[in-house]
Rosetta silent file (secondary structure, phi, psi, omega in degrees, C-alpha in Angstrom):
SEQUENCE: MSNQKLKELLASLQDTLERTERVDADTLDLVRELDAEIHHLVETGAPSGEYEGALDQAKSMEARFAVDHPVAERFLREIIDALAKVGI
SCORE:     score description
SCORE:     0.000 S_00000001
   1 L     0.000  138.626 -177.008    8.195  -10.215   -5.483 S_00000001
   2 L   -77.043  159.170  177.017    6.811  -13.603   -6.401 S_00000001
   3 H   -61.641  -34.090  178.976    3.153  -14.421   -6.696 S_00000001
   4 H   -64.323  -41.611  179.127    3.595  -16.909   -3.854 S_00000001
   5 H   -64.689  -38.899  177.768    4.939  -14.174   -1.556 S_00000001
   6 H   -61.911  -43.130  177.271    1.977  -11.973   -2.473 S_00000001
   7 H   -63.295  -39.371  178.601   -0.402  -14.796   -1.543 S_00000001
   8 H   -64.157  -40.770  177.760    1.444  -15.284    1.752 S_00000001
   9 H   -63.500  -41.615  178.180    1.106  -11.578    2.576 S_00000001
  10 H   -62.570  -42.837  178.606   -2.620  -11.718    1.850 S_00000001
  11 H   -64.160  -40.809  178.427   -3.005  -14.750    4.110 S_00000001
  12 H   -63.983  -40.472  177.672   -1.032  -12.995    6.875 S_00000001
  13 H   -61.032  -47.953  179.234   -3.224   -9.919    6.551 S_00000001
  14 H   -63.407  -44.838  179.538   -6.398  -11.976    6.875 S_00000001
  15 H   -59.439  -44.144 -179.457   -5.032  -14.012    9.784 S_00000001
  16 H   -60.932  -46.337 -178.730   -3.992  -10.875   11.631 S_00000001
  17 H   -68.540  -38.104 -179.190   -7.378   -9.246   11.232 S_00000001
  18 H   -67.166  -24.490  178.383   -9.323  -12.387   12.117 S_00000001
  19 L   -90.155   -4.021 -179.425   -7.391  -12.611   15.400 S_00000001
  20 L   -90.898  132.893 -175.832   -8.073   -8.977   16.239 S_00000001
  21 L   -71.047  -32.705 -171.243  -11.054   -8.346   18.504 S_00000001
  22 L   -96.882   29.778 -179.758  -11.999   -4.916   17.181 S_00000001
  23 L   -99.958  126.377  179.786  -12.419   -5.719   13.493 S_00000001
  24 L   -83.422  162.768 -177.196  -15.844   -5.153   12.033 S_00000001
  25 H   -62.421  -34.895  179.609  -17.397   -7.422    9.426 S_00000001
  26 H   -62.776  -40.887  179.156  -17.165   -4.752    6.710 S_00000001
  27 H   -64.388  -44.674  177.468  -13.396   -4.539    7.120 S_00000001
  28 H   -61.783  -38.926  177.734  -13.036   -8.304    6.898 S_00000001
  29 H   -62.742  -41.740  178.196  -15.219   -8.299    3.786 S_00000001
  30 H   -61.109  -41.994  179.687  -13.008   -5.659    2.163 S_00000001
  31 H   -66.418  -40.991  178.678   -9.915   -7.744    2.856 S_00000001
  32 H   -64.883  -38.199  177.414  -11.571  -10.871    1.474 S_00000001
  33 H   -64.734  -43.681  177.900  -12.592   -8.977   -1.679 S_00000001
  34 H   -62.268  -44.165  178.722   -9.039   -7.713   -2.171 S_00000001
  35 H   -58.626  -47.487 -178.969   -7.715  -11.225   -1.598 S_00000001
  36 H   -62.928  -42.148 -179.215  -10.129  -12.699   -4.148 S_00000001
  37 H   -64.514  -45.342 -179.066   -9.300  -10.047   -6.733 S_00000001
  38 H   -66.890  -42.231  177.381   -5.544  -10.489   -6.380 S_00000001
  39 H   -59.113  -42.550  179.319   -5.808  -14.277   -6.442 S_00000001
  40 H   -60.984  -45.457 -179.438   -7.885  -14.024   -9.624 S_00000001
  41 H   -62.115  -43.082 -179.026   -5.300  -11.735  -11.249 S_00000001
  42 H   -67.533  -46.812 -176.252   -2.434  -14.027  -10.276 S_00000001
  43 H   -65.687  -33.868 -178.609   -4.183  -17.247  -11.285 S_00000001
  44 H   -88.676   -4.740 -179.343   -5.264  -15.929  -14.690 S_00000001
  45 L    65.680   38.749 -177.763   -1.876  -14.397  -15.432 S_00000001
  46 L   -59.380  144.344  176.000   -3.437  -10.991  -15.935 S_00000001
  47 L   -64.444  156.791 -173.881   -1.253   -8.331  -17.544 S_00000001
  48 H   -56.083  -33.069 -179.498    0.259   -5.791  -15.185 S_00000001
  49 H   -61.888  -24.423 -179.347   -2.186   -3.059  -16.221 S_00000001
  50 H   -79.873   -8.489  179.093   -5.074   -5.026  -14.737 S_00000001
  51 H   -81.366   -9.292 -175.643   -3.550   -4.864  -11.249 S_00000001
  52 H   -57.975  -41.665  179.756   -4.302   -1.138  -11.009 S_00000001
  53 H   -63.216  -42.729  178.467   -7.762   -1.662   -9.467 S_00000001
  54 H   -65.869  -38.174  178.325   -6.390   -3.943   -6.756 S_00000001
  55 H   -63.805  -45.478  178.355   -3.601   -1.455   -6.073 S_00000001
  56 H   -61.763  -41.855  179.422   -6.075    1.418   -5.702 S_00000001
  57 H   -63.241  -43.693  179.669   -8.258   -0.663   -3.401 S_00000001
  58 H   -63.812  -40.322  179.176   -5.287   -1.604   -1.213 S_00000001
  59 H   -63.712  -40.019  179.810   -4.165    2.023   -0.970 S_00000001
  60 H   -68.984  -31.167  177.980   -7.586    3.170    0.183 S_00000001
  61 H   -73.374  -30.833 -176.384   -7.644    0.429    2.816 S_00000001
  62 H   -57.569  -46.995 -179.269   -4.179    1.354    4.093 S_00000001
  63 H   -62.305  -37.615  179.727   -5.273    4.685    5.549 S_00000001
  64 H   -64.769  -35.716 -176.318   -8.209    3.014    7.264 S_00000001
  65 H   -83.423  -24.574 -172.024   -5.937    0.443    8.901 S_00000001
  66 H   -54.000  -39.600 -176.900   -3.128    2.782    9.949 S_00000001
  67 H   -84.287  -49.240 -171.941   -4.857    3.931   13.132 S_00000001
  68 H   -88.813  -25.069 -174.012   -6.845    0.899   14.248 S_00000001
  69 L  -138.634   69.312 -174.290   -4.803   -2.013   12.908 S_00000001
  70 H   -61.927  -33.444  178.958   -1.094   -1.104   12.652 S_00000001
  71 H   -68.957  -44.647  177.809    0.104   -4.705   12.268 S_00000001
  72 H   -64.392  -34.747  179.252   -2.384   -5.359    9.481 S_00000001
  73 H   -63.027  -34.815  178.211   -1.414   -2.033    7.916 S_00000001
  74 H   -63.225  -44.603  177.555    2.181   -3.250    7.655 S_00000001
  75 H   -63.572  -40.010  179.331    1.068   -6.304    5.648 S_00000001
  76 H   -63.606  -39.457  177.695   -1.102   -4.075    3.493 S_00000001
  77 H   -61.411  -42.124  178.398    1.879   -1.780    2.808 S_00000001
  78 H   -65.268  -38.046  177.469    3.905   -4.798    1.632 S_00000001
  79 H   -64.453  -43.164  178.087    1.008   -5.879   -0.594 S_00000001
  80 H   -60.449  -45.108  178.621    0.835   -2.368   -2.071 S_00000001
  81 H   -60.527  -42.571  179.697    4.573   -2.447   -2.762 S_00000001
  82 H   -65.456  -42.293  179.069    4.278   -5.843   -4.450 S_00000001
  83 H   -65.405  -37.331  178.382    1.345   -4.730   -6.586 S_00000001
  84 H   -64.840  -35.214  179.794    3.199   -1.588   -7.611 S_00000001
  85 H   -71.164  -24.418  178.024    6.160   -3.688   -8.726 S_00000001
  86 H   -61.368  -34.364 -178.425    3.913   -5.767  -10.979 S_00000001
  87 L   -78.424   -6.177 -177.790    3.471   -2.661  -13.117 S_00000001
  88 L   -79.336    0.000    0.000    7.227   -2.133  -13.536 S_00000001
Protein backbone atom coordinates (compact mmCIF):
# COMPACT_ATOMS: atom_id res chain seq x y z
CA MET A 1 0.00 0.00 0.00
CA SER A 2 1.35 3.41 -0.89
CA ASN A 3 2.14 6.12 1.59
CA GLN A 4 -0.52 8.27 -0.08
CA LYS A 5 -3.18 5.59 0.53
CA LEU A 6 -2.10 5.38 4.17
CA LYS A 7 -2.52 9.15 4.51
CA GLU A 8 -5.95 8.94 2.88
CA LEU A 9 -7.03 6.24 5.35
CA LEU A 10 -5.86 8.39 8.26
CA ALA A 11 -7.81 11.37 6.92
CA SER A 12 -10.92 9.19 6.47
CA LEU A 13 -10.59 7.91 10.03
CA GLN A 14 -10.37 11.43 11.42
CA ASP A 15 -13.25 12.69 9.27
CA THR A 16 -15.45 9.81 10.34
CA LEU A 17 -14.79 10.37 14.02
CA GLU A 18 -15.18 14.14 13.81
CA ARG A 19 -18.64 13.66 12.27
CA THR A 20 -19.69 11.23 14.98
CA GLU A 21 -21.63 12.72 17.88
CA ARG A 22 -20.49 10.31 20.58
CA VAL A 23 -16.73 10.70 20.27
CA ASP A 24 -14.93 12.00 23.31
CA ALA A 25 -11.98 14.38 23.13
CA ASP A 26 -9.54 11.72 24.36
CA THR A 27 -10.40 9.45 21.44
CA LEU A 28 -9.92 12.26 18.95
CA ASP A 29 -6.58 13.08 20.58
CA LEU A 30 -5.45 9.46 20.24
CA VAL A 31 -6.33 9.48 16.55
CA ARG A 32 -4.51 12.77 16.01
CA GLU A 33 -1.42 11.39 17.78
CA LEU A 34 -1.46 8.27 15.61
CA ASP A 35 -1.89 10.44 12.52
CA ALA A 36 1.03 12.66 13.50
CA GLU A 37 3.28 9.70 14.24
CA ILE A 38 2.52 7.95 10.95
CA HIS A 39 2.93 11.16 8.96
CA HIS A 40 6.30 11.72 10.64
CA LEU A 41 7.42 8.17 9.80
CA VAL A 42 6.30 8.52 6.18
CA GLU A 43 7.77 11.98 5.68
CA THR A 44 11.16 11.08 7.16
CA GLY A 45 11.37 7.80 5.27
CA ALA A 46 11.77 5.87 8.49
CA PRO A 47 12.89 2.25 8.19
CA SER A 48 10.17 -0.35 8.55
CA GLY A 49 11.26 -1.31 12.07
CA GLU A 50 10.29 2.14 13.35
CA TYR A 51 6.65 1.61 12.37
CA GLU A 52 6.19 -0.95 15.16
CA GLY A 53 5.12 1.66 17.74
CA ALA A 54 2.46 3.09 15.43
CA LEU A 55 1.25 -0.43 14.65
CA ASP A 56 0.94 -1.29 18.34
CA GLN A 57 -0.91 1.95 19.02
CA ALA A 58 -3.35 1.31 16.16
CA LYS A 59 -4.02 -2.23 17.37
CA SER A 60 -4.85 -1.05 20.87
CA MET A 61 -7.22 1.56 19.45
CA GLU A 62 -8.97 -1.00 17.24
CA ALA A 63 -10.56 -2.87 20.14
CA ARG A 64 -11.77 0.39 21.63
CA PHE A 65 -13.45 1.39 18.37
CA ALA A 66 -15.01 -1.97 17.50
CA VAL A 67 -18.05 -1.48 19.72
CA ASP A 68 -18.67 2.26 19.63
CA HIS A 69 -17.35 3.27 16.21
CA PRO A 70 -17.60 0.38 13.72
CA VAL A 71 -17.07 2.56 10.63
CA ALA A 72 -13.96 4.13 12.14
CA GLU A 73 -12.80 0.68 13.21
CA ARG A 74 -12.87 -0.43 9.57
CA PHE A 75 -10.50 2.41 8.60
CA LEU A 76 -8.29 1.55 11.55
CA ARG A 77 -8.15 -2.10 10.43
CA GLU A 78 -6.98 -0.97 6.98
CA ILE A 79 -4.35 1.26 8.59
CA ILE A 80 -3.16 -1.68 10.71
CA ASP A 81 -2.90 -3.85 7.59
CA ALA A 82 -0.92 -1.16 5.77
CA LEU A 83 1.45 -0.67 8.70
CA ALA A 84 1.99 -4.41 8.97
CA LYS A 85 2.91 -4.56 5.29
CA VAL A 86 5.58 -1.89 5.80
CA GLY A 87 7.49 -4.44 7.86
CA ILE A 88 7.42 -7.07 5.10
